[in-house]
Amino acid sequence: MRPLLLGPLLAPLCWLILAEAKSDQKPEDNLLVLTVATKETEGFRRFKRSAQFFNYNIQVLGLGEDWHGGEKETTLGGGQKVRLLKAALEKYAEKEDQIILFTDSYDVLFASGPKELLKKFRQTKSRVVFSAEELIYPDRRLEAKYPQVHDGKRFLGSGGFIGYAPNLSKLVASWQGQDSDSDQLFYTKIFLDPEQREKINITLDHRCRIFQNLDGALDEVVLKFETAQVRARNLEYDTLPVLIHGNGPTKLQLNYLGNYIPRFWTFETGCTVCDEGLRSLKGLGDKALPTVLIGIFIEQPTPFLSLFFKRLLSLRYPRKQLRLFIHNHEEHHEAQVEQFLEDHGSEYHTVKLVGPDQRMKNADARNMGADLCRQDRDCTYYLSMDAEVALTNPDALRILIEQNKAVIAPLVIRAGRLWSNFWGALSADGFYARSEDYVDIVQGRRVGVWNVPYISNIYLIKGSTLRSDLRQKDLFHSSKLDADMAFCSNVREQNVFLFVTNQHSFGRLLSVDNYQTTHLHNDLWEIFNNPEDWKEKYIHENYTEALKGKLVETPCPDVYWFPIFTETACDELVEEMEHFGQWSAGDNKDTRIQGGYENVPTIDIHMNQIKFEREWHKFLVEYIAPMTEKLYPGYYTRAQFDLAFVVRYKPDEQPSLMPHHDASTFTINIALNRVGVDYEGGGCRFIRYNCSIRAPRKGWTLMHPGRLTHYHEGLPTTKGTRYIAVSFVDP
């Protein structure tokens, strides 16, 4: 029997299988993205993330090579890109269905996926489509040779083009130039040759349906917020480009667009979520945590420096993994810095102090701080922090490290203002310009990690970045710019991105412009300039509970007792009065103060004598008036006062006070030191009710009506010195 010949029978079946396999292939499977990148910059990583987000198939050419195409990968030159493309196309030259997208990468991002890209490309009916620009480059003399365009952009841009592989092979076949020659000029001359243009079948994307070059077109491009994503829209042509190219001087504008494209956008939360993810430090032991050098800069008289150091100690990070570099430019703060280092310096791995006696300038000190980390291979991160930063989030350092950025700042804002430590945009001369989303970011209506052109006051830098991209010794000097602006400019020039995050509440910036240094305790005068820090330092931690009706005691009828001042507030007010030193009694001075009278003279110093009456009134309005209105229902006060003073009682000076009525609607008496420790005896007796308070608590205030009902006397101080702050308040 003859063997059965299966070949002829199997052939149709094989063709059927192949046909089915081919039909399963998605159109975008024939698309390959080629790009050139000789090193992995942050712009390149952003490009890759956007490509991965939209599922593009990418092949990178030249990675690891030295760049010979010009001074920078994105400037004049580019012949190296043509050479690399020509070599890469050799294996695709005969593949008629293979579509190649060639694009720059450092300053490009995708705004949509392969399906839309291919649809728009095929609609052109051309075999090769180049991006189009408003501006001609690099040879203006060629303008007359360009075909006229009725609608759209006229000139070729080489930063992005798409075509069938055989046609692209023909496009680059004649390249014999140097790596430093202009790729754009090469492609332009081919396009301007009518015979080659027709032979290769080249056209331009005149209406920016595929490619959007930003140079010369910034006014045309806006963000279009859709339900779950954001697109860049060209208003001039009403198109949604697939690729966005920040060519020429438009890198910062691309960085701005890159904050939203590609990102998921949630209208409910106003939140953009990056696709990188965080590198969590949870579960790591203390010794496994990265070593951080913290550079502290005290460049001007700064309020609440004691709170700054307190917050530094509150960071949830092992101190033995922290190294300190402190530049203190101010003699005014020398004692505070030395006290901090005496108390806590040994808790840190190392400490270096540059004091005011060394007369080091701001930029030099900041260069020194960065260089200390740069030279230390164990320094994984460098946190630069100015003393005017109130870093109230104890997890701030961990959060910044987890973001895994080369340079990142936490958002800090001046309380009640739009002033912050970042700029969303720059003006043409390199100074501040408000970006469209600046207010939304500052006020938390848009939340995320934002690529910005300028940060200051506090930021974290990777040590590896300082030893590579930012290895130049001088980051902070400039003939025209301040140290912070020079730093940001130098970082941007190295193609390193600056980020700011507002995903958490980190703290605030102090106002330092009007800080006085003429008093013993200057922070007392900061209630207007820095009210939040004034409250933190001087208002009792339980005041808020008292305002809710808790912790308020009634030791006598209509006499209320509640916490108001911290120990620090009491001590500094006493020390300020003793420093002033002009204690006086009513019997040897004019008792008429601000239109009021002391019914019974005391040994005292009035608030107006130390020029503190304006601040004292603010304190009464902010903290006493709300308590008054809660405890005396139906009574409202503007907290006006004629008399406010600190009284001193001593056994051999004035131990007590005779019975009297206060010349007030109501009175507050705040105990400024501690009975049984600083003095013995003292207290207040309300005669009409035969009710006494003999152990006043430091920082607590008695509040009682004046004039008619609460006739009272000061009980004798038998030992030591007693201080109380008194204020007679009228409506």
mmCIF file of N, CA and C in Angstrom, residues 202-319:
data_model
loop_
_atom_site.group_PDB
_atom_site.id
_atom_site.type_symbol
_atom_site.label_atom_id
_atom_site.label_comp_id
_atom_site.label_asym_id
_atom_site.label_seq_id
_atom_site.Cartn_x
_atom_site.Cartn_y
_atom_site.Cartn_z
ATOM 1 N N ILE A 202 6.934 61.743 2.239
ATOM 2 C CA ILE A 202 7.051 62.428 3.526
ATOM 3 C C ILE A 202 6.030 63.553 3.602
ATOM 4 N N THR A 203 5.444 63.703 4.765
ATOM 5 C CA THR A 203 4.605 64.869 5.040
ATOM 6 C C THR A 203 4.874 65.330 6.465
ATOM 7 N N LEU A 204 4.325 66.476 6.798
ATOM 8 C CA LEU A 204 4.475 67.017 8.153
ATOM 9 C C LEU A 204 3.141 66.952 8.884
ATOM 10 N N ASP A 205 3.217 66.810 10.195
ATOM 11 C CA ASP A 205 2.020 66.806 11.048
ATOM 12 C C ASP A 205 1.653 68.258 11.342
ATOM 13 N N HIS A 206 1.109 68.936 10.319
ATOM 14 C CA HIS A 206 0.924 70.385 10.373
ATOM 15 C C HIS A 206 0.023 70.829 11.520
ATOM 16 N N ARG A 207 -0.991 70.045 11.854
ATOM 17 C CA ARG A 207 -1.985 70.464 12.846
ATOM 18 C C ARG A 207 -1.772 69.812 14.219
ATOM 19 N N CYS A 208 -0.603 69.240 14.419
ATOM 20 C CA CYS A 208 -0.233 68.682 15.736
ATOM 21 C C CYS A 208 -1.214 67.611 16.204
ATOM 22 N N ARG A 209 -1.616 66.743 15.291
ATOM 23 C CA ARG A 209 -2.491 65.644 15.675
ATOM 24 C C ARG A 209 -1.695 64.532 16.352
ATOM 25 N N ILE A 210 -0.433 64.361 15.950
ATOM 26 C CA ILE A 210 0.424 63.328 16.531
ATOM 27 C C ILE A 210 1.482 63.944 17.437
ATOM 28 N N PHE A 211 2.205 64.935 16.921
ATOM 29 C CA PHE A 211 3.337 65.521 17.632
ATOM 30 C C PHE A 211 3.025 66.958 18.047
ATOM 31 N N GLN A 212 3.369 67.293 19.284
ATOM 32 C CA GLN A 212 3.248 68.675 19.742
ATOM 33 C C GLN A 212 4.617 69.158 20.197
ATOM 34 N N ASN A 213 5.258 70.007 19.373
ATOM 35 C CA ASN A 213 6.468 70.701 19.795
ATOM 36 C C ASN A 213 6.059 71.969 20.537
ATOM 37 N N LEU A 214 6.616 72.162 21.718
ATOM 38 C CA LEU A 214 6.191 73.290 22.557
ATOM 39 C C LEU A 214 6.878 74.600 22.195
ATOM 40 N N ASP A 215 8.060 74.529 21.595
ATOM 41 C CA ASP A 215 8.782 75.756 21.284
ATOM 42 C C ASP A 215 7.976 76.599 20.294
ATOM 43 N N GLY A 216 7.679 77.821 20.699
ATOM 44 C CA GLY A 216 6.886 78.715 19.866
ATOM 45 C C GLY A 216 5.402 78.448 19.906
ATOM 46 N N ALA A 217 4.970 77.515 20.764
ATOM 47 C CA ALA A 217 3.556 77.127 20.762
ATOM 48 C C ALA A 217 2.962 77.075 22.165
ATOM 49 N N LEU A 218 3.608 77.681 23.151
ATOM 50 C CA LEU A 218 3.131 77.552 24.532
ATOM 51 C C LEU A 218 1.728 78.109 24.714
ATOM 52 N N ASP A 219 1.406 79.175 23.988
ATOM 53 C CA ASP A 219 0.072 79.773 24.134
ATOM 54 C C ASP A 219 -1.021 78.905 23.521
ATOM 55 N N GLU A 220 -0.622 77.936 22.721
ATOM 56 C CA GLU A 220 -1.616 77.088 22.059
ATOM 57 C C GLU A 220 -2.046 75.906 22.924
ATOM 58 N N VAL A 221 -1.215 75.536 23.908
ATOM 59 C CA VAL A 221 -1.400 74.258 24.596
ATOM 60 C C VAL A 221 -1.969 74.473 25.994
ATOM 61 N N VAL A 222 -3.030 73.749 26.293
ATOM 62 C CA VAL A 222 -3.634 73.781 27.625
ATOM 63 C C VAL A 222 -3.857 72.339 28.085
ATOM 64 N N LEU A 223 -4.110 72.182 29.378
ATOM 65 C CA LEU A 223 -4.451 70.870 29.915
ATOM 66 C C LEU A 223 -5.960 70.667 29.854
ATOM 67 N N LYS A 224 -6.361 69.510 29.380
ATOM 68 C CA LYS A 224 -7.770 69.139 29.337
ATOM 69 C C LYS A 224 -7.978 68.016 30.339
ATOM 70 N N PHE A 225 -8.741 68.287 31.395
ATOM 71 C CA PHE A 225 -8.960 67.305 32.453
ATOM 72 C C PHE A 225 -10.174 66.446 32.105
ATOM 73 N N GLU A 226 -9.903 65.160 31.934
ATOM 74 C CA GLU A 226 -10.974 64.214 31.678
ATOM 75 C C GLU A 226 -11.263 63.447 32.962
ATOM 76 N N THR A 227 -12.156 62.469 32.890
ATOM 77 C CA THR A 227 -12.603 61.782 34.100
ATOM 78 C C THR A 227 -11.462 61.099 34.836
ATOM 79 N N ALA A 228 -10.600 60.401 34.102
ATOM 80 C CA ALA A 228 -9.562 59.619 34.773
ATOM 81 C C ALA A 228 -8.171 59.899 34.232
ATOM 82 N N GLN A 229 -8.025 60.914 33.388
ATOM 83 C CA GLN A 229 -6.705 61.246 32.887
ATOM 84 C C GLN A 229 -6.699 62.709 32.456
ATOM 85 N N VAL A 230 -5.522 63.162 32.084
ATOM 86 C CA VAL A 230 -5.355 64.539 31.624
ATOM 87 C C VAL A 230 -4.708 64.497 30.251
ATOM 88 N N ARG A 231 -5.184 65.319 29.322
ATOM 89 C CA ARG A 231 -4.593 65.423 27.995
ATOM 90 C C ARG A 231 -4.133 66.847 27.744
ATOM 91 N N ALA A 232 -3.096 66.964 26.924
ATOM 92 C CA ALA A 232 -2.687 68.269 26.423
ATOM 93 C C ALA A 232 -3.498 68.539 25.158
ATOM 94 N N ARG A 233 -4.089 69.703 25.106
ATOM 95 C CA ARG A 233 -4.933 70.053 23.962
ATOM 96 C C ARG A 233 -4.349 71.258 23.243
ATOM 97 N N ASN A 234 -4.302 71.179 21.915
ATOM 98 C CA ASN A 234 -3.877 72.317 21.114
ATOM 99 C C ASN A 234 -5.112 73.134 20.746
ATOM 100 N N LEU A 235 -5.208 74.333 21.308
ATOM 101 C CA LEU A 235 -6.377 75.182 21.086
ATOM 102 C C LEU A 235 -6.434 75.721 19.659
ATOM 103 N N GLU A 236 -5.271 75.933 19.050
ATOM 104 C CA GLU A 236 -5.220 76.521 17.709
ATOM 105 C C GLU A 236 -5.889 75.613 16.687
ATOM 106 N N TYR A 237 -5.667 74.303 16.832
ATOM 107 C CA TYR A 237 -6.180 73.355 15.843
ATOM 108 C C TYR A 237 -7.206 72.396 16.438
ATOM 109 N N ASP A 238 -7.507 72.558 17.717
ATOM 110 C CA ASP A 238 -8.457 71.687 18.420
ATOM 111 C C ASP A 238 -8.073 70.217 18.255
ATOM 112 N N THR A 239 -6.814 69.920 18.564
ATOM 113 C CA THR A 239 -6.307 68.556 18.457
ATOM 114 C C THR A 239 -5.753 68.099 19.801
ATOM 115 N N LEU A 240 -5.645 66.763 19.946
ATOM 116 C CA LEU A 240 -5.083 66.147 21.148
ATOM 117 C C LEU A 240 -3.829 65.382 20.740
ATOM 118 N N PRO A 241 -2.657 65.998 20.809
ATOM 119 C CA PRO A 241 -1.421 65.337 20.367
ATOM 120 C C PRO A 241 -1.117 64.097 21.191
ATOM 121 N N VAL A 242 -0.406 63.171 20.562
ATOM 122 C CA VAL A 242 -0.040 61.919 21.220
ATOM 123 C C VAL A 242 1.309 62.042 21.921
ATOM 124 N N LEU A 243 2.249 62.758 21.317
ATOM 125 C CA LEU A 243 3.567 62.984 21.904
ATOM 126 C C LEU A 243 3.759 64.469 22.181
ATOM 127 N N ILE A 244 4.300 64.784 23.354
ATOM 128 C CA ILE A 244 4.591 66.170 23.718
ATOM 129 C C ILE A 244 6.103 66.320 23.810
ATOM 130 N N HIS A 245 6.642 67.304 23.105
ATOM 131 C CA HIS A 245 8.092 67.501 23.021
ATOM 132 C C HIS A 245 8.446 68.896 23.552
ATOM 133 N N GLY A 246 9.180 68.922 24.649
ATOM 134 C CA GLY A 246 9.607 70.204 25.221
ATOM 135 C C GLY A 246 10.903 70.665 24.591
ATOM 136 N N ASN A 247 10.869 70.943 23.318
ATOM 137 C CA ASN A 247 12.091 71.292 22.597
ATOM 138 C C ASN A 247 12.505 72.744 22.864
ATOM 139 N N GLY A 248 13.776 73.025 22.546
ATOM 140 C CA GLY A 248 14.271 74.387 22.741
ATOM 141 C C GLY A 248 14.215 74.791 24.205
ATOM 142 N N PRO A 249 13.744 76.009 24.458
ATOM 143 C CA PRO A 249 13.735 76.519 25.840
ATOM 144 C C PRO A 249 12.472 76.170 26.620
ATOM 145 N N THR A 250 11.763 75.105 26.221
ATOM 146 C CA THR A 250 10.457 74.819 26.839
ATOM 147 C C THR A 250 10.505 73.631 27.793
ATOM 148 N N LYS A 251 11.690 73.290 28.298
ATOM 149 C CA LYS A 251 11.810 72.134 29.202
ATOM 150 C C LYS A 251 10.939 72.295 30.437
ATOM 151 N N LEU A 252 10.909 73.516 30.996
ATOM 152 C CA LEU A 252 10.138 73.724 32.224
ATOM 153 C C LEU A 252 8.651 73.541 31.977
ATOM 154 N N GLN A 253 8.191 73.970 30.797
ATOM 155 C CA GLN A 253 6.774 73.791 30.490
ATOM 156 C C GLN A 253 6.443 72.305 30.325
ATOM 157 N N LEU A 254 7.384 71.536 29.771
ATOM 158 C CA LEU A 254 7.154 70.098 29.674
ATOM 159 C C LEU A 254 7.115 69.477 31.066
ATOM 160 N N ASN A 255 7.999 69.943 31.946
ATOM 161 C CA ASN A 255 7.980 69.434 33.316
ATOM 162 C C ASN A 255 6.634 69.695 33.966
ATOM 163 N N TYR A 256 6.073 70.882 33.689
ATOM 164 C CA TYR A 256 4.746 71.206 34.234
ATOM 165 C C TYR A 256 3.699 70.229 33.695
ATOM 166 N N LEU A 257 3.693 70.013 32.367
ATOM 167 C CA LEU A 257 2.726 69.078 31.787
ATOM 168 C C LEU A 257 2.956 67.668 32.306
ATOM 169 N N GLY A 258 4.231 67.349 32.555
ATOM 170 C CA GLY A 258 4.558 66.012 33.047
ATOM 171 C C GLY A 258 4.016 65.725 34.428
ATOM 172 N N ASN A 259 3.632 66.775 35.159
ATOM 173 C CA ASN A 259 2.982 66.563 36.451
ATOM 174 C C ASN A 259 1.611 65.920 36.300
ATOM 175 N N TYR A 260 1.043 66.015 35.113
ATOM 176 C CA TYR A 260 -0.312 65.509 34.904
ATOM 177 C C TYR A 260 -0.392 64.423 33.840
ATOM 178 N N ILE A 261 0.562 64.365 32.920
ATOM 179 C CA ILE A 261 0.504 63.431 31.797
ATOM 180 C C ILE A 261 1.719 62.527 31.855
ATOM 181 N N PRO A 262 1.581 61.200 31.884
ATOM 182 C CA PRO A 262 0.304 60.530 32.142
ATOM 183 C C PRO A 262 0.126 60.290 33.632
ATOM 184 N N ARG A 263 -0.963 60.644 34.171
ATOM 185 C CA ARG A 263 -1.322 60.384 35.559
ATOM 186 C C ARG A 263 -2.809 60.042 35.599
ATOM 187 N N PHE A 264 -3.187 59.306 36.616
ATOM 188 C CA PHE A 264 -4.619 59.163 36.891
ATOM 189 C C PHE A 264 -5.068 60.421 37.610
ATOM 190 N N TRP A 265 -6.169 60.960 37.193
ATOM 191 C CA TRP A 265 -6.688 62.179 37.799
ATOM 192 C C TRP A 265 -8.018 61.880 38.475
ATOM 193 N N THR A 266 -8.154 62.275 39.735
ATOM 194 C CA THR A 266 -9.384 62.026 40.476
ATOM 195 C C THR A 266 -10.004 63.353 40.871
ATOM 196 N N PHE A 267 -11.137 63.672 40.292
ATOM 197 C CA PHE A 267 -11.785 64.938 40.597
ATOM 198 C C PHE A 267 -12.250 65.001 42.045
ATOM 199 N N GLU A 268 -12.624 63.827 42.600
ATOM 200 C CA GLU A 268 -13.156 63.832 43.961
ATOM 201 C C GLU A 268 -12.115 64.315 44.974
ATOM 202 N N THR A 269 -10.860 63.931 44.760
ATOM 203 C CA THR A 269 -9.813 64.292 45.720
ATOM 204 C C THR A 269 -8.865 65.349 45.188
ATOM 205 N N GLY A 270 -8.951 65.658 43.879
ATOM 206 C CA GLY A 270 -7.992 66.583 43.303
ATOM 207 C C GLY A 270 -6.587 66.043 43.381
ATOM 208 N N CYS A 271 -6.426 64.750 43.182
ATOM 209 C CA CYS A 271 -5.138 64.097 43.442
ATOM 210 C C CYS A 271 -4.572 63.498 42.170
ATOM 211 N N THR A 272 -3.295 63.757 41.909
ATOM 212 C CA THR A 272 -2.593 63.057 40.857
ATOM 213 C C THR A 272 -1.691 62.027 41.496
ATOM 214 N N VAL A 273 -1.737 60.810 40.998
ATOM 215 C CA VAL A 273 -1.001 59.706 41.603
ATOM 216 C C VAL A 273 0.072 59.231 40.629
ATOM 217 N N CYS A 274 1.318 59.356 41.033
ATOM 218 C CA CYS A 274 2.416 58.912 40.184
ATOM 219 C C CYS A 274 2.459 57.388 40.150
ATOM 220 N N ASP A 275 3.019 56.832 39.083
ATOM 221 C CA ASP A 275 3.017 55.381 38.926
ATOM 222 C C ASP A 275 4.312 54.735 39.423
ATOM 223 N N GLU A 276 5.133 55.474 40.163
ATOM 224 C CA GLU A 276 6.412 54.912 40.605
ATOM 225 C C GLU A 276 6.276 54.081 41.872
ATOM 226 N N GLY A 277 5.392 54.461 42.787
ATOM 227 C CA GLY A 277 5.309 53.775 44.062
ATOM 228 C C GLY A 277 6.380 54.263 45.019
ATOM 229 N N LEU A 278 6.221 53.947 46.277
ATOM 230 C CA LEU A 278 7.141 54.406 47.309
ATOM 231 C C LEU A 278 8.039 53.272 47.773
ATOM 232 N N ARG A 279 9.205 53.648 48.237
ATOM 233 C CA ARG A 279 10.128 52.680 48.820
ATOM 234 C C ARG A 279 10.004 52.798 50.335
ATOM 235 N N SER A 280 9.283 51.894 50.941
ATOM 236 C CA SER A 280 8.958 52.016 52.354
ATOM 237 C C SER A 280 10.159 51.685 53.231
ATOM 238 N N LEU A 281 10.301 52.446 54.331
ATOM 239 C CA LEU A 281 11.353 52.192 55.309
ATOM 240 C C LEU A 281 10.833 51.363 56.480
ATOM 241 N N LYS A 282 9.546 51.010 56.438
ATOM 242 C CA LYS A 282 8.969 50.264 57.551
ATOM 243 C C LYS A 282 9.643 48.904 57.682
ATOM 244 N N GLY A 283 9.877 48.511 58.915
ATOM 245 C CA GLY A 283 10.470 47.216 59.180
ATOM 246 C C GLY A 283 11.979 47.212 59.207
ATOM 247 N N LEU A 284 12.594 48.321 58.760
ATOM 248 C CA LEU A 284 14.047 48.387 58.803
ATOM 249 C C LEU A 284 14.507 48.740 60.212
ATOM 250 N N GLY A 285 15.516 48.057 60.689
ATOM 251 C CA GLY A 285 16.103 48.401 61.975
ATOM 252 C C GLY A 285 16.843 49.721 61.892
ATOM 253 N N ASP A 286 17.136 50.294 63.058
ATOM 254 C CA ASP A 286 17.787 51.599 63.087
ATOM 255 C C ASP A 286 19.073 51.612 62.281
ATOM 256 N N LYS A 287 19.870 50.564 62.421
ATOM 257 C CA LYS A 287 21.175 50.541 61.754
ATOM 258 C C LYS A 287 21.049 50.327 60.254
ATOM 259 N N ALA A 288 19.889 49.843 59.807
ATOM 260 C CA ALA A 288 19.687 49.607 58.377
ATOM 261 C C ALA A 288 19.167 50.845 57.661
ATOM 262 N N LEU A 289 18.757 51.850 58.423
ATOM 263 C CA LEU A 289 18.236 53.065 57.805
ATOM 264 C C LEU A 289 19.376 53.858 57.167
ATOM 265 N N PRO A 290 19.076 54.580 56.088
ATOM 266 C CA PRO A 290 20.124 55.362 55.416
ATOM 267 C C PRO A 290 20.727 56.417 56.348
ATOM 268 N N THR A 291 22.004 56.685 56.152
ATOM 269 C CA THR A 291 22.678 57.751 56.893
ATOM 270 C C THR A 291 22.350 59.091 56.247
ATOM 271 N N VAL A 292 21.963 60.047 57.064
ATOM 272 C CA VAL A 292 21.540 61.356 56.564
ATOM 273 C C VAL A 292 22.380 62.442 57.222
ATOM 274 N N LEU A 293 22.911 63.333 56.411
ATOM 275 C CA LEU A 293 23.547 64.551 56.916
ATOM 276 C C LEU A 293 22.517 65.667 56.867
ATOM 277 N N ILE A 294 22.270 66.308 57.991
ATOM 278 C CA ILE A 294 21.335 67.436 58.044
ATOM 279 C C ILE A 294 22.140 68.718 58.118
ATOM 280 N N GLY A 295 21.979 69.559 57.105
ATOM 281 C CA GLY A 295 22.610 70.873 57.101
ATOM 282 C C GLY A 295 21.636 71.917 57.610
ATOM 283 N N ILE A 296 21.991 72.594 58.691
ATOM 284 C CA ILE A 296 21.124 73.593 59.328
ATOM 285 C C ILE A 296 21.729 74.970 59.087
ATOM 286 N N PHE A 297 20.918 75.883 58.582
ATOM 287 C CA PHE A 297 21.429 77.197 58.201
ATOM 288 C C PHE A 297 20.667 78.294 58.935
ATOM 289 N N ILE A 298 21.394 78.990 59.811
ATOM 290 C CA ILE A 298 20.848 80.125 60.555
ATOM 291 C C ILE A 298 21.517 81.355 59.964
ATOM 292 N N GLU A 299 20.869 81.939 58.967
ATOM 293 C CA GLU A 299 21.502 82.997 58.181
ATOM 294 C C GLU A 299 21.062 84.392 58.575
ATOM 295 N N GLN A 300 20.087 84.509 59.453
ATOM 296 C CA GLN A 300 19.569 85.807 59.892
ATOM 297 C C GLN A 300 18.889 85.607 61.234
ATOM 298 N N PRO A 301 18.666 86.709 61.976
ATOM 299 C CA PRO A 301 17.927 86.561 63.238
ATOM 300 C C PRO A 301 16.586 85.883 62.981
ATOM 301 N N THR A 302 16.338 84.811 63.713
ATOM 302 C CA THR A 302 15.197 83.941 63.418
ATOM 303 C C THR A 302 14.403 83.672 64.689
ATOM 304 N N PRO A 303 13.093 83.919 64.662
ATOM 305 C CA PRO A 303 12.281 83.649 65.851
ATOM 306 C C PRO A 303 12.138 82.151 66.102
ATOM 307 N N PHE A 304 11.879 81.816 67.348
ATOM 308 C CA PHE A 304 11.525 80.452 67.767
ATOM 309 C C PHE A 304 12.597 79.428 67.405
ATOM 310 N N LEU A 305 13.855 79.803 67.553
ATOM 311 C CA LEU A 305 14.927 78.859 67.292
ATOM 312 C C LEU A 305 14.888 77.702 68.285
ATOM 313 N N SER A 306 14.424 77.973 69.493
ATOM 314 C CA SER A 306 14.296 76.890 70.476
ATOM 315 C C SER A 306 13.306 75.833 69.996
ATOM 316 N N LEU A 307 12.218 76.270 69.348
ATOM 317 C CA LEU A 307 11.255 75.315 68.796
ATOM 318 C C LEU A 307 11.857 74.561 67.617
ATOM 319 N N PHE A 308 12.677 75.237 66.831
ATOM 320 C CA PHE A 308 13.345 74.564 65.701
ATOM 321 C C PHE A 308 14.150 73.375 66.205
ATOM 322 N N PHE A 309 14.946 73.583 67.245
ATOM 323 C CA PHE A 309 15.757 72.488 67.774
ATOM 324 C C PHE A 309 14.885 71.426 68.444
ATOM 325 N N LYS A 310 13.805 71.849 69.067
ATOM 326 C CA LYS A 310 12.888 70.882 69.679
ATOM 327 C C LYS A 310 12.281 69.972 68.613
ATOM 328 N N ARG A 311 11.916 70.557 67.473
ATOM 329 C CA ARG A 311 11.343 69.752 66.384
ATOM 330 C C ARG A 311 12.398 68.851 65.753
ATOM 331 N N LEU A 312 13.625 69.329 65.689
ATOM 332 C CA LEU A 312 14.703 68.493 65.177
ATOM 333 C C LEU A 312 14.863 67.245 66.035
ATOM 334 N N LEU A 313 14.776 67.431 67.347
ATOM 335 C CA LEU A 313 14.875 66.300 68.265
ATOM 336 C C LEU A 313 13.667 65.374 68.158
ATOM 337 N N SER A 314 12.550 65.905 67.650
ATOM 338 C CA SER A 314 11.317 65.111 67.554
ATOM 339 C C SER A 314 11.247 64.252 66.300
ATOM 340 N N LEU A 315 12.197 64.428 65.365
ATOM 341 C CA LEU A 315 12.180 63.601 64.157
ATOM 342 C C LEU A 315 12.252 62.124 64.527
ATOM 343 N N ARG A 316 11.347 61.334 63.947
ATOM 344 C CA ARG A 316 11.352 59.895 64.213
ATOM 345 C C ARG A 316 12.390 59.232 63.312
ATOM 346 N N TYR A 317 13.625 59.395 63.734
ATOM 347 C CA TYR A 317 14.754 58.857 62.996
ATOM 348 C C TYR A 317 15.901 58.699 63.976
ATOM 349 N N PRO A 318 16.585 57.556 63.976
ATOM 350 C CA PRO A 318 17.643 57.343 64.974
ATOM 351 C C PRO A 318 18.753 58.390 64.833
ATOM 352 N N ARG A 319 19.087 59.047 65.934
ATOM 353 C CA ARG A 319 20.060 60.139 65.869
ATOM 354 C C ARG A 319 21.449 59.654 65.512
#
